[in-house]
PDB file of C-alpha atoms and ligand atoms in Angstrom:
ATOM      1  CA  UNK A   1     124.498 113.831  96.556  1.00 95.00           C
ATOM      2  CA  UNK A   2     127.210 113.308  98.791  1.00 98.00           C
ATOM      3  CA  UNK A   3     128.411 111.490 101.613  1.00 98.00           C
ATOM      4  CA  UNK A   4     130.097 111.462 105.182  1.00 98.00           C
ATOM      5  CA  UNK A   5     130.873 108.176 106.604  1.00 97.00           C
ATOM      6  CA  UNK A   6     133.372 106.732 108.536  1.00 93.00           C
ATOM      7  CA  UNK A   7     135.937 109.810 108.229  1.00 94.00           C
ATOM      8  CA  UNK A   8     135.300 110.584 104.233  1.00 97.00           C
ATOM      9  CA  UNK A   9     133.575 112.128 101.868  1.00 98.00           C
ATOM     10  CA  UNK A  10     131.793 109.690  99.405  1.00 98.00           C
ATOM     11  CA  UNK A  11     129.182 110.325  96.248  1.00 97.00           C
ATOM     12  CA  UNK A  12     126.017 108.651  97.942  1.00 96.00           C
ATOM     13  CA  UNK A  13     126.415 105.585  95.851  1.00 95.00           C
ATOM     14  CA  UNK A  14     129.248 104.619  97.780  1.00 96.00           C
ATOM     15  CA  UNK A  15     127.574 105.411 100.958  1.00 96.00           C
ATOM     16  CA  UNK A  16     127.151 101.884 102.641  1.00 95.00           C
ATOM     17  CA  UNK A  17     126.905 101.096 105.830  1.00 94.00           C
ATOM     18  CA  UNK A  18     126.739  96.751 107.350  1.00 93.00           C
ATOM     19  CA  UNK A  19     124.170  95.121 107.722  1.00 94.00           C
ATOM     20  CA  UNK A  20     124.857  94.089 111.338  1.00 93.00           C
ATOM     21  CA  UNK A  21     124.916  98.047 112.096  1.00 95.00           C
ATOM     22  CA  UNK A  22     121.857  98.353 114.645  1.00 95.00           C
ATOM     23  CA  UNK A  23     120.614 101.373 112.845  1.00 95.00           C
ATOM     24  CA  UNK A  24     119.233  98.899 110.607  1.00 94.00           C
ATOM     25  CA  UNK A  25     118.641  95.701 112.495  1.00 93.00           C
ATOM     26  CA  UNK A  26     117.081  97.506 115.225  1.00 92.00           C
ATOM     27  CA  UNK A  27     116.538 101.300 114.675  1.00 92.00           C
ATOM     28  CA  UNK A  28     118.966 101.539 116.920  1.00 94.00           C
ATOM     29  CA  UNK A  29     119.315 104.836 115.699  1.00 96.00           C
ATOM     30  CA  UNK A  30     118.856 109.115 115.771  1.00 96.00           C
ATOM     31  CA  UNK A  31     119.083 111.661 113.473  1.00 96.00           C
ATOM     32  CA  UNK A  32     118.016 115.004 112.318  1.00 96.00           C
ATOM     33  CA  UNK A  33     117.220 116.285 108.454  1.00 96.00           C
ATOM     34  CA  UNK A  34     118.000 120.283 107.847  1.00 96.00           C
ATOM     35  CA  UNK A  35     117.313 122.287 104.437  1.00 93.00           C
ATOM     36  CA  UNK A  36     119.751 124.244 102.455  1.00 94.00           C
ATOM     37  CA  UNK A  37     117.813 126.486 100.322  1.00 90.00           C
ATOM     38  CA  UNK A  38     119.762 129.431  97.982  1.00 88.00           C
ATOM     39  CA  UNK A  39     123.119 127.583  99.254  1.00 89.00           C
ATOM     40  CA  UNK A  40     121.975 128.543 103.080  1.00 92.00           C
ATOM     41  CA  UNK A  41     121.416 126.841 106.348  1.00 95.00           C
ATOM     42  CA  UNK A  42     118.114 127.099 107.785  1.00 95.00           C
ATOM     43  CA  UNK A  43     117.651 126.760 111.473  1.00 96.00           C
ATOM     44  CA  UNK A  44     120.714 125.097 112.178  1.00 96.00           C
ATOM     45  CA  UNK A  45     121.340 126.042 115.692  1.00 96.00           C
ATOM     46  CA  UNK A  46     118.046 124.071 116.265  1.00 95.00           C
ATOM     47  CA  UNK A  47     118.692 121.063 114.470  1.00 96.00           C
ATOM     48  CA  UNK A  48     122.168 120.382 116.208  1.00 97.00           C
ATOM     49  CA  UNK A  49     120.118 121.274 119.720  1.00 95.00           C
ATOM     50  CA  UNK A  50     117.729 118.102 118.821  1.00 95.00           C
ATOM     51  CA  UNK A  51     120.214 115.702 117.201  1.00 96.00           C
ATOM     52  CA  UNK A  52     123.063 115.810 120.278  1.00 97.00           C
ATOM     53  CA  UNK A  53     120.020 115.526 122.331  1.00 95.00           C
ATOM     54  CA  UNK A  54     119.055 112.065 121.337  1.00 94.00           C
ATOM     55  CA  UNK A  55     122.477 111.402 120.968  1.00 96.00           C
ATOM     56  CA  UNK A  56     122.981 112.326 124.920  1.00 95.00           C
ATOM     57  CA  UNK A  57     119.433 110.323 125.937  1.00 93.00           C
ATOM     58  CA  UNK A  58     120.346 107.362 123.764  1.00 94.00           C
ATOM     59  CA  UNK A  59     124.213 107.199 124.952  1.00 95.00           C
ATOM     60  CA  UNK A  60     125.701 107.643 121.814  1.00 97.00           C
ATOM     61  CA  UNK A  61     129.267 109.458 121.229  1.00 97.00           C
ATOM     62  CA  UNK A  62     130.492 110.723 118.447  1.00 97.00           C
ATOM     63  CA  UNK A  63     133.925 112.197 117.285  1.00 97.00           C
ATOM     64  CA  UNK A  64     132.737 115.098 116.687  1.00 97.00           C
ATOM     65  CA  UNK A  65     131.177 118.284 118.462  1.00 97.00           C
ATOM     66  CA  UNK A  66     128.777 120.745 117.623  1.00 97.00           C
ATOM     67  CA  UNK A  67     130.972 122.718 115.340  1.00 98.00           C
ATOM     68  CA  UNK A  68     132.797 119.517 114.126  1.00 98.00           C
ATOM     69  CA  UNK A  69     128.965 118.203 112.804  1.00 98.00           C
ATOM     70  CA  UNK A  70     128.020 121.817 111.273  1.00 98.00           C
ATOM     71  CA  UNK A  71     131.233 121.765 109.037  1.00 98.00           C
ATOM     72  CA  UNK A  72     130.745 118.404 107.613  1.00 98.00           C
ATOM     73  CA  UNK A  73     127.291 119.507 106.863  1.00 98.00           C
ATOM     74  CA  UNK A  74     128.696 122.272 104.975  1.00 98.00           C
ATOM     75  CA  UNK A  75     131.440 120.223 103.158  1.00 98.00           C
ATOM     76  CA  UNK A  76     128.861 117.470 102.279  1.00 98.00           C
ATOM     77  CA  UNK A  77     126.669 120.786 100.198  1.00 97.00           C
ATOM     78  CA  UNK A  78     129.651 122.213  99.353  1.00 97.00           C
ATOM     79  CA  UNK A  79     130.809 119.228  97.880  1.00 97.00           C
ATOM     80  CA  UNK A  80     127.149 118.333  96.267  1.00 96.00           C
ATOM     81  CA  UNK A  81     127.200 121.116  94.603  1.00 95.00           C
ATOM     82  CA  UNK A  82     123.093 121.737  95.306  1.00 93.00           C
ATOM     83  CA  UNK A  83     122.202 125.332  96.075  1.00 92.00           C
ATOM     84  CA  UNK A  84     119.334 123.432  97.845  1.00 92.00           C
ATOM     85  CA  UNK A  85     119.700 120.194  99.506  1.00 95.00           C
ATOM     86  CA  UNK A  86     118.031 118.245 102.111  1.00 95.00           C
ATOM     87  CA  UNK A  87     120.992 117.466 104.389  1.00 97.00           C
ATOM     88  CA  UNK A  88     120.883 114.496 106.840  1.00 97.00           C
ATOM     89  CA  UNK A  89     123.126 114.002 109.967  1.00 98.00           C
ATOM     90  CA  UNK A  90     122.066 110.608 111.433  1.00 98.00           C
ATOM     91  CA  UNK A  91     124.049 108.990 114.603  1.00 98.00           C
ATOM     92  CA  UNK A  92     123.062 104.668 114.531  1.00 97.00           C
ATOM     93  CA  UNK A  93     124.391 102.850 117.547  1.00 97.00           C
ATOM     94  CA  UNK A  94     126.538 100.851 115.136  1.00 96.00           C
ATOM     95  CA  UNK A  95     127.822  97.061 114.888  1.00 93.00           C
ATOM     96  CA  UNK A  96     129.341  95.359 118.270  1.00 88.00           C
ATOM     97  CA  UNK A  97     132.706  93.515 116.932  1.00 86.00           C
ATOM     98  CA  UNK A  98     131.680  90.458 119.156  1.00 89.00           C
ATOM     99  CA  UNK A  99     127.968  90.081 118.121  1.00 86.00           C
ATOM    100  CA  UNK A 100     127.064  90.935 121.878  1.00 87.00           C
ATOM    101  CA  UNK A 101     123.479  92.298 122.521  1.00 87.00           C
ATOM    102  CA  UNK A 102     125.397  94.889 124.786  1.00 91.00           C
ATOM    103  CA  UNK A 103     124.654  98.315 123.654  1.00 92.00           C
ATOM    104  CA  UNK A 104     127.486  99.581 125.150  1.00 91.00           C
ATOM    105  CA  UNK A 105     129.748  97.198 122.923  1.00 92.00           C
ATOM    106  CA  UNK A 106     128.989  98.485 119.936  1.00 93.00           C
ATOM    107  CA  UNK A 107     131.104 101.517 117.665  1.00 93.00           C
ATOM    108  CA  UNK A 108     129.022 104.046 117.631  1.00 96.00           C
ATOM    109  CA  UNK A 109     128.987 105.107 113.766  1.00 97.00           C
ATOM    110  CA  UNK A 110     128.064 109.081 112.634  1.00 98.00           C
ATOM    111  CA  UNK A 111     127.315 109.500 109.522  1.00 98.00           C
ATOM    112  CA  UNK A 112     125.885 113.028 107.300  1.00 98.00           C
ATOM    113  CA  UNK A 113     124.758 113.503 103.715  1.00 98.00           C
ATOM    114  CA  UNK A 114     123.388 116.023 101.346  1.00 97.00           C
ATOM    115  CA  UNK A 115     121.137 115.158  98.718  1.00 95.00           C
ATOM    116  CA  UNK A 116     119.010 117.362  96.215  1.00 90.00           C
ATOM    117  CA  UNK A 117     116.174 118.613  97.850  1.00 80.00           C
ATOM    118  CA  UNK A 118     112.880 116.844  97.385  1.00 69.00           C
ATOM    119  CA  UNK A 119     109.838 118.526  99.329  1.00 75.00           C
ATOM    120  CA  UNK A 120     107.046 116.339 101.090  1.00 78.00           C
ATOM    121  CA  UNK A 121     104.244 118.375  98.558  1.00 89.00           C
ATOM    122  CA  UNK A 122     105.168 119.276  94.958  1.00 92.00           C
ATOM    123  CA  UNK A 123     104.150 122.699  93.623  1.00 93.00           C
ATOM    124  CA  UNK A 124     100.533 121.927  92.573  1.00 96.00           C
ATOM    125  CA  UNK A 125      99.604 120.028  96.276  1.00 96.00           C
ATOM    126  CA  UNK A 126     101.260 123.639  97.312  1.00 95.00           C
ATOM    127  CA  UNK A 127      98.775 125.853  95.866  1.00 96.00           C
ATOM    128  CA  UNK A 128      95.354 123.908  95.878  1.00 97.00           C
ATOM    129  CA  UNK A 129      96.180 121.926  99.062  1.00 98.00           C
ATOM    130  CA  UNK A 130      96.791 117.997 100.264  1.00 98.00           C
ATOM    131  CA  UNK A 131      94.292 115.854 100.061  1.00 98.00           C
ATOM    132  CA  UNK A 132      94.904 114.015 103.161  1.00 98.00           C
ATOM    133  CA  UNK A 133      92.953 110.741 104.746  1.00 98.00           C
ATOM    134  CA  UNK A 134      92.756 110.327 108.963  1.00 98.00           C
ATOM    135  CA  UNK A 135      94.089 106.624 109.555  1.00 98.00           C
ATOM    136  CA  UNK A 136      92.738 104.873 112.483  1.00 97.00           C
ATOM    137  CA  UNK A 137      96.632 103.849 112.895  1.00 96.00           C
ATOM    138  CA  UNK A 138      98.299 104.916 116.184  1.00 94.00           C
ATOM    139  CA  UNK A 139     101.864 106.904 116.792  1.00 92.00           C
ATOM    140  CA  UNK A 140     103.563 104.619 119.102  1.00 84.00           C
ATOM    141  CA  UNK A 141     107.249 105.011 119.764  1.00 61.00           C
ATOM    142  CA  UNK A 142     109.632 106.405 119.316  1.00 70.00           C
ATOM    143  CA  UNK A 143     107.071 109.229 120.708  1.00 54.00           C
ATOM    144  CA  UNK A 144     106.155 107.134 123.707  1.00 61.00           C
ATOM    145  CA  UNK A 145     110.098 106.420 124.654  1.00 71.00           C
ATOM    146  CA  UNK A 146     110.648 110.156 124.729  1.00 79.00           C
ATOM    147  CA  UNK A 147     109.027 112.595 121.932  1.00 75.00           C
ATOM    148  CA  UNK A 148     111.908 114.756 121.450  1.00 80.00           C
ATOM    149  CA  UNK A 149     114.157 111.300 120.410  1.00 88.00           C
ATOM    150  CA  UNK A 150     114.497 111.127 116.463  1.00 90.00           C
ATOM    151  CA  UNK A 151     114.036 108.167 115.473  1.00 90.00           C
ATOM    152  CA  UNK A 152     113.523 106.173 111.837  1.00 89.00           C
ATOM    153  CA  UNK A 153     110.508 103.956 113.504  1.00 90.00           C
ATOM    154  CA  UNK A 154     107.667 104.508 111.024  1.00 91.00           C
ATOM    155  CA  UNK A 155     105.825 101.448 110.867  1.00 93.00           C
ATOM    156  CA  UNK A 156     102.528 103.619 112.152  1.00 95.00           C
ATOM    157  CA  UNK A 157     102.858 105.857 109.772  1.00 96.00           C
ATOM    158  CA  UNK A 158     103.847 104.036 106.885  1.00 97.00           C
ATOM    159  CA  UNK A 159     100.712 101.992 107.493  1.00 97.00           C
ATOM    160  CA  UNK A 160      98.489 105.343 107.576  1.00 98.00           C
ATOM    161  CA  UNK A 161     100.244 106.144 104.434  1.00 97.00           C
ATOM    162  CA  UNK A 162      98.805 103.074 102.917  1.00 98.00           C
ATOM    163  CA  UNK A 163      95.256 103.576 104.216  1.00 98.00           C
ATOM    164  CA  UNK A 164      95.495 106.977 102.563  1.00 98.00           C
ATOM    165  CA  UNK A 165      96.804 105.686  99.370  1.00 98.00           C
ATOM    166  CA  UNK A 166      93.630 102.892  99.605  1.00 98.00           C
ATOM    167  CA  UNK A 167      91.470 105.639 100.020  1.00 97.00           C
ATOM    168  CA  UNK A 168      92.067 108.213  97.300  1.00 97.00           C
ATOM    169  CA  UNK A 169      94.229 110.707  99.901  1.00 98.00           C
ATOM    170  CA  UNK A 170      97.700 111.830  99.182  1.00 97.00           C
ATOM    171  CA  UNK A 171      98.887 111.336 102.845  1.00 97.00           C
ATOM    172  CA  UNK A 172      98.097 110.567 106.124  1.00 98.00           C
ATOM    173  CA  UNK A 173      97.324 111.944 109.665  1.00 98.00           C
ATOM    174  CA  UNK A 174      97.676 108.962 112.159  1.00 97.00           C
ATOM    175  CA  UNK A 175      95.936 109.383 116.016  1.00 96.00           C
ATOM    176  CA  UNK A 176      97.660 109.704 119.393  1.00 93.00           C
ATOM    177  CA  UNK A 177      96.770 107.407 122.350  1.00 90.00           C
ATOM    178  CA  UNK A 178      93.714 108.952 123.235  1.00 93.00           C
ATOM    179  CA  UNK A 179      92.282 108.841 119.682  1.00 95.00           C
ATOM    180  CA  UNK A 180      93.250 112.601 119.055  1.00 96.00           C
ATOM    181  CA  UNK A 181      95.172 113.216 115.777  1.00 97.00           C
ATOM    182  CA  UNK A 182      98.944 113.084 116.489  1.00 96.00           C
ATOM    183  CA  UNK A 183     101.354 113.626 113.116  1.00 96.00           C
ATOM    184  CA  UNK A 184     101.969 112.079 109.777  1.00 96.00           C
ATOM    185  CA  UNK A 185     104.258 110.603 108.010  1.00 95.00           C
ATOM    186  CA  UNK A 186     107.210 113.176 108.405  1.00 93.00           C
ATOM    187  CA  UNK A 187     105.347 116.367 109.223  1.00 95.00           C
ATOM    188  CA  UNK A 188     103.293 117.649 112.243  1.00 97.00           C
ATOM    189  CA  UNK A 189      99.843 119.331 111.662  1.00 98.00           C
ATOM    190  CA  UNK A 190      97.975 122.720 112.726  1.00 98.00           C
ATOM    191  CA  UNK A 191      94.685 123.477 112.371  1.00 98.00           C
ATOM    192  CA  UNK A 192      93.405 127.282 113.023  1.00 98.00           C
ATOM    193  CA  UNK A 193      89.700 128.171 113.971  1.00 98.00           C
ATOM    194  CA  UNK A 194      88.293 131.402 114.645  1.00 97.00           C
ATOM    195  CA  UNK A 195      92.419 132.836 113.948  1.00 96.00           C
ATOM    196  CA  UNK A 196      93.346 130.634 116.517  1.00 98.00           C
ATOM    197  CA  UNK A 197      96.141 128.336 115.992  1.00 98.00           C
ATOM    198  CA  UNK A 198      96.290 125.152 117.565  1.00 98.00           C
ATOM    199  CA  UNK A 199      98.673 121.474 117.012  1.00 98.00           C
ATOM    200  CA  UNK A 200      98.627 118.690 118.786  1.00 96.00           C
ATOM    201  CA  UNK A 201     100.537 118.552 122.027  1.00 93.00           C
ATOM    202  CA  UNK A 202     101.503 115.066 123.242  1.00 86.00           C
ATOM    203  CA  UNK A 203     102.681 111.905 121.620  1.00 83.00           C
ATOM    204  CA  UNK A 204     104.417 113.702 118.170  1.00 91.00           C
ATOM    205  CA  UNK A 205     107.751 115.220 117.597  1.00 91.00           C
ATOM    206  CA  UNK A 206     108.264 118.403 118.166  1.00 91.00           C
ATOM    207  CA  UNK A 207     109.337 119.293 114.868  1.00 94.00           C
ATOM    208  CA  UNK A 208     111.600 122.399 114.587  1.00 96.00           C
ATOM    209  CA  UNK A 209     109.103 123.572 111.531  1.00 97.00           C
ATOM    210  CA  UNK A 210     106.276 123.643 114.062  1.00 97.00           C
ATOM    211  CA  UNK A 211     108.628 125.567 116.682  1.00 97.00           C
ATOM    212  CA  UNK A 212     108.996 128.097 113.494  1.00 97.00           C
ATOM    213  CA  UNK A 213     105.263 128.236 113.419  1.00 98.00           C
ATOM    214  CA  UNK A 214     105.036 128.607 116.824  1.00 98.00           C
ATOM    215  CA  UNK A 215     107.999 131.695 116.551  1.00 97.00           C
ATOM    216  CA  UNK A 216     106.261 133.490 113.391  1.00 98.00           C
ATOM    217  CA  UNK A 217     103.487 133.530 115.341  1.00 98.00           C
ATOM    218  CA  UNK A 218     104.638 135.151 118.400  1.00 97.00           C
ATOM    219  CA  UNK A 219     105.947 137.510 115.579  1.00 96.00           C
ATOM    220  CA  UNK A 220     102.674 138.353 113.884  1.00 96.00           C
ATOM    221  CA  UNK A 221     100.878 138.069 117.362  1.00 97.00           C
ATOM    222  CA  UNK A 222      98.853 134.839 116.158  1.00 98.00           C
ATOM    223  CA  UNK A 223      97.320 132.545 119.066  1.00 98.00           C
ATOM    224  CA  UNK A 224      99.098 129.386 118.745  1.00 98.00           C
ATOM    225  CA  UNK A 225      98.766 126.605 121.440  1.00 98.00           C
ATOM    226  CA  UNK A 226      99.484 123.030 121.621  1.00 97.00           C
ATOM    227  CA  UNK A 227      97.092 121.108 122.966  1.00 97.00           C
ATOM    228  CA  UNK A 228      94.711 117.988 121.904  1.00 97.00           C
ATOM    229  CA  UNK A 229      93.122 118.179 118.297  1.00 98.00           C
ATOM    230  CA  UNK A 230      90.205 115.999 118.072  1.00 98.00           C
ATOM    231  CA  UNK A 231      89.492 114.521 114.980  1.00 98.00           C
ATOM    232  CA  UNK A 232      86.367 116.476 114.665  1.00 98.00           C
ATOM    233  CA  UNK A 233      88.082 119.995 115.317  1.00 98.00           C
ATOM    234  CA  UNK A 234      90.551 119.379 112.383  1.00 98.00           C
ATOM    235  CA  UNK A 235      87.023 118.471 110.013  1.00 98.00           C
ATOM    236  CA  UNK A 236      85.901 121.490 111.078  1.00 98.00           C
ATOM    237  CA  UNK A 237      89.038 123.965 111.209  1.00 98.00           C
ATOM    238  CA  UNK A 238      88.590 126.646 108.868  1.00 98.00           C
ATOM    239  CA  UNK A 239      92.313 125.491 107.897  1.00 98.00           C
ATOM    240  CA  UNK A 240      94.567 123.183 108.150  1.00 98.00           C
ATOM    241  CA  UNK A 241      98.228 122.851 106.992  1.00 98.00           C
ATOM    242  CA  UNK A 242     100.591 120.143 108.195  1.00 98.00           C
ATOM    243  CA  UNK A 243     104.889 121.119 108.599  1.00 98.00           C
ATOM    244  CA  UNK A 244     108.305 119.806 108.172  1.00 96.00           C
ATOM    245  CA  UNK A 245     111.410 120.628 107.375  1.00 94.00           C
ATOM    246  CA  UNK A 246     111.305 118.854 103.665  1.00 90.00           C
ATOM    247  CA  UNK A 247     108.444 120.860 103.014  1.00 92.00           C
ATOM    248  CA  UNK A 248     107.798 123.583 104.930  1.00 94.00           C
ATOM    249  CA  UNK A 249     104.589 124.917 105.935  1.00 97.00           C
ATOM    250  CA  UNK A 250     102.140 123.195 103.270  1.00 97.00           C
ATOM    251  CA  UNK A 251      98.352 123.613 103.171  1.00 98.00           C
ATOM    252  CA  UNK A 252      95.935 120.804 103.374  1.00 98.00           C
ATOM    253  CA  UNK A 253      92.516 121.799 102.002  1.00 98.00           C
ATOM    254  CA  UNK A 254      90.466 118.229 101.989  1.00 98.00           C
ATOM    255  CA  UNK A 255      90.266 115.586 104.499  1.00 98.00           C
ATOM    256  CA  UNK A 256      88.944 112.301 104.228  1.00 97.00           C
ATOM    257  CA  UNK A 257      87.002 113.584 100.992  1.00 97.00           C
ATOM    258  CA  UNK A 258      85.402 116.084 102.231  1.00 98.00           C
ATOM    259  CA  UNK A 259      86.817 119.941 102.240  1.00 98.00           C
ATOM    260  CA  UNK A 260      88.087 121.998 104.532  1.00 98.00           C
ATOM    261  CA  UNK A 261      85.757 125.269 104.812  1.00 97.00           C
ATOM    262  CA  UNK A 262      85.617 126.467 101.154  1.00 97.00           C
ATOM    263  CA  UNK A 263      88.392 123.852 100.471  1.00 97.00           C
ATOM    264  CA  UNK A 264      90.653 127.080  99.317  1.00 97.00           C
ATOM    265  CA  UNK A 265      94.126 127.298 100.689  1.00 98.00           C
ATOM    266  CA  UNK A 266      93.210 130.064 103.712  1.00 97.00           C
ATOM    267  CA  UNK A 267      94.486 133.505 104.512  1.00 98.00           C
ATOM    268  CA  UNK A 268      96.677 132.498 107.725  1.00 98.00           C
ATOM    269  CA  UNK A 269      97.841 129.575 106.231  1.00 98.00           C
ATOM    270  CA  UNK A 270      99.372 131.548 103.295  1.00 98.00           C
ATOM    271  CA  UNK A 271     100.527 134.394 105.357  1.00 98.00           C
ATOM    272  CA  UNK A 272     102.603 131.772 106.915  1.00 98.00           C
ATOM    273  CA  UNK A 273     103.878 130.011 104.184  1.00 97.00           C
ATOM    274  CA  UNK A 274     105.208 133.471 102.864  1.00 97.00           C
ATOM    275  CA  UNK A 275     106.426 134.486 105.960  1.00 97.00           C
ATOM    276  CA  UNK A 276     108.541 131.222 106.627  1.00 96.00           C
ATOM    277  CA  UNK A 277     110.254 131.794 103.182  1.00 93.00           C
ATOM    278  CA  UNK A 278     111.134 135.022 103.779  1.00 94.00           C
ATOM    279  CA  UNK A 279     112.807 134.019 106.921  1.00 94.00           C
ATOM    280  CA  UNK A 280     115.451 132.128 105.159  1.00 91.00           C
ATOM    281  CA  UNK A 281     116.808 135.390 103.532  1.00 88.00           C
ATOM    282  CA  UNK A 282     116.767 136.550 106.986  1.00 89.00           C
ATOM    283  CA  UNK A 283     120.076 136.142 108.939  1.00 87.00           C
ATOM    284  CA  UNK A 284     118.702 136.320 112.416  1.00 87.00           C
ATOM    285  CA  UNK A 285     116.721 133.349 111.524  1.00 84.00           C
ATOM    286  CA  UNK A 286     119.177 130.958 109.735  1.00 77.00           C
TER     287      UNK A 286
HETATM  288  N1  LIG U   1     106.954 114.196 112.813  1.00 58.05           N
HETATM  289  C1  LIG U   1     107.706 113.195 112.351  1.00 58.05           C
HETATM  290  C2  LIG U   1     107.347 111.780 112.686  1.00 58.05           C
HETATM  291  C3  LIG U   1     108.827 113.465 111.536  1.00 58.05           C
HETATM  292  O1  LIG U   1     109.583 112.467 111.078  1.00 58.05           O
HETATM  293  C4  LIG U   1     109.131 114.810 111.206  1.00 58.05           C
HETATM  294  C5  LIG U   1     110.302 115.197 110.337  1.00 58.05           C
HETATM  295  N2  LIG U   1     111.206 114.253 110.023  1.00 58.05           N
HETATM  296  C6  LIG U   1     108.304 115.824 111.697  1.00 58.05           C
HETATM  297  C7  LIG U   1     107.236 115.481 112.516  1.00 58.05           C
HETATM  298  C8  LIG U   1     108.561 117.283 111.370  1.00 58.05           C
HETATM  299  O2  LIG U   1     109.666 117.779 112.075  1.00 58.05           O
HETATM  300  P1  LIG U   1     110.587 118.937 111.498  1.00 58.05           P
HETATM  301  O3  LIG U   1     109.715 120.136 111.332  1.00 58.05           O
HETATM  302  O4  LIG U   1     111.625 119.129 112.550  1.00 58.05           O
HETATM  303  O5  LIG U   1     111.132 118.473 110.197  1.00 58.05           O
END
């Protein structure tokens, strides 16, 4: 893969960054992850919208605007040579020369690379479904600051992770405040009942995959609505698929050892999946 930091272009071994940056001492930190597949953007426009977002709510600057960002993107694949890459633009609020605790001393430091892409589900999870395990763990912030901020704070999730890992599951759903499920790690979740779409409305990310969802549907004239999923309407969905942009729309078809209706991959959820792969040979959608 390859690099962007600090003004060049680097192979991502030589990618490093201090350890006094606040990205890493304190998360201090945004960014947004986009996917190159057959050399091509995918959603762009979208991604940029979130990441200079968080970079306006958290007070970061960066030298570069919107089109400034999008062409290092390119470079960095262009450069990688990867006809599909998972392509990061991240935004930390960098190291303050003085050691002060002042946010507003500190160098702001962009940074962007492409790497090959490596998708949250590999091709067999794709066709028979996840296996996934509900964790009693709870999303706190970054979604609790403000839900739209991306931010590297996964110590909820990666704690799910583990209670999914202890318990035979491939990957976790964590709950929201209320005890509803929220997201997992890196992905939000739908379940569909009766044709009717539904994902979880308050304390996730609103992930640009599940705006896609949301779009196809609108598209294919699908009900789709966010709003609370209790744990008990995702056990008894007649499917379930979770989303992200390192993945795509992927099907879950057990939870918590027990199956999802017939435990097959379902008819919307696969009408989906082929339908958001399509788009990215579609120009109006890239
Ligand atoms: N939730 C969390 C916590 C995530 O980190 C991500 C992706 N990084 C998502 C949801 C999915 O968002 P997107 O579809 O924009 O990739």
């Amino acid at each position: 893969g390859v690099a962007f930091l600090d003004g060049q272009y680097l192979p991502m071994s030589q990618a490093k960054i201090s350890v006094l940056d606040w990205g890493f001492l304190h998360s201090d930190a945004t960014y947004d992850t986009v996917h190159v597949w057959n050399g091509r953007f995918f959603r762009l426009d979208l991604h940029l919208d979130r990441f200079f977002a968080g970079l306006e709510k958290l007070r970061m600057t960066i030298p570069f605007d919107r089109e400034g960002v999008s062409e290092i993107l390119h470079n960095c694949v262009a450069l990688s040579g990867h006809r599909a890459a998972y392509v990061e633009m991240l935004c930390t609020r960098g190291a303050s020369p003085t050691f002060s605790r002042d946010p507003s001393q500190a160098v702001n430091r962009f940074m962007a690379f492409a790497v090959p892409f490596g998708s949250v589900a590999n091709a067999e999870q794709l066709r028979r479904g996840l296996r996934v395990a509900i964790s009693d763990k709870v999303r706190i912030p970054p979604a609790s600051i403000d839900p739209a901020i991306k931010n590297y704070h996964w110590l909820d999730l990666v704690r799910g992770l583990y209670d999914a890992y202890d318990r035979g599951a491939e990957t976790a759903l964590i709950l929201d405040f209320n005890g509803n499920v929220a997201e997992g790690p890196g992905f939000n979740v739908f379940c569909v009942k009766a044709g009717k779409l539904s994902t979880p409305a308050i304390g996730v990310l609103p992930g640009i995959t599940r705006r896609t969802v949301f779009d196809l549907c609108a598209e294919q004239g699908l009900a789709a609505t966010a709003a609370d999923v209790s744990v008990a309407a995702l056990r008894e969905a007649d499917e379930v698929f979770i989303t992200s942009t390192a993945g795509g729309i992927m099907p879950v078809t057990e939870i918590d050892g027990a199956r999802i209706a017939d435990g097959k991959v379902g008819p919307v959820t696969s009408r989906l999946m082929a339908l958001y792969w399509e788009k990215h040979d579609d120009p109006a959608w890239s």
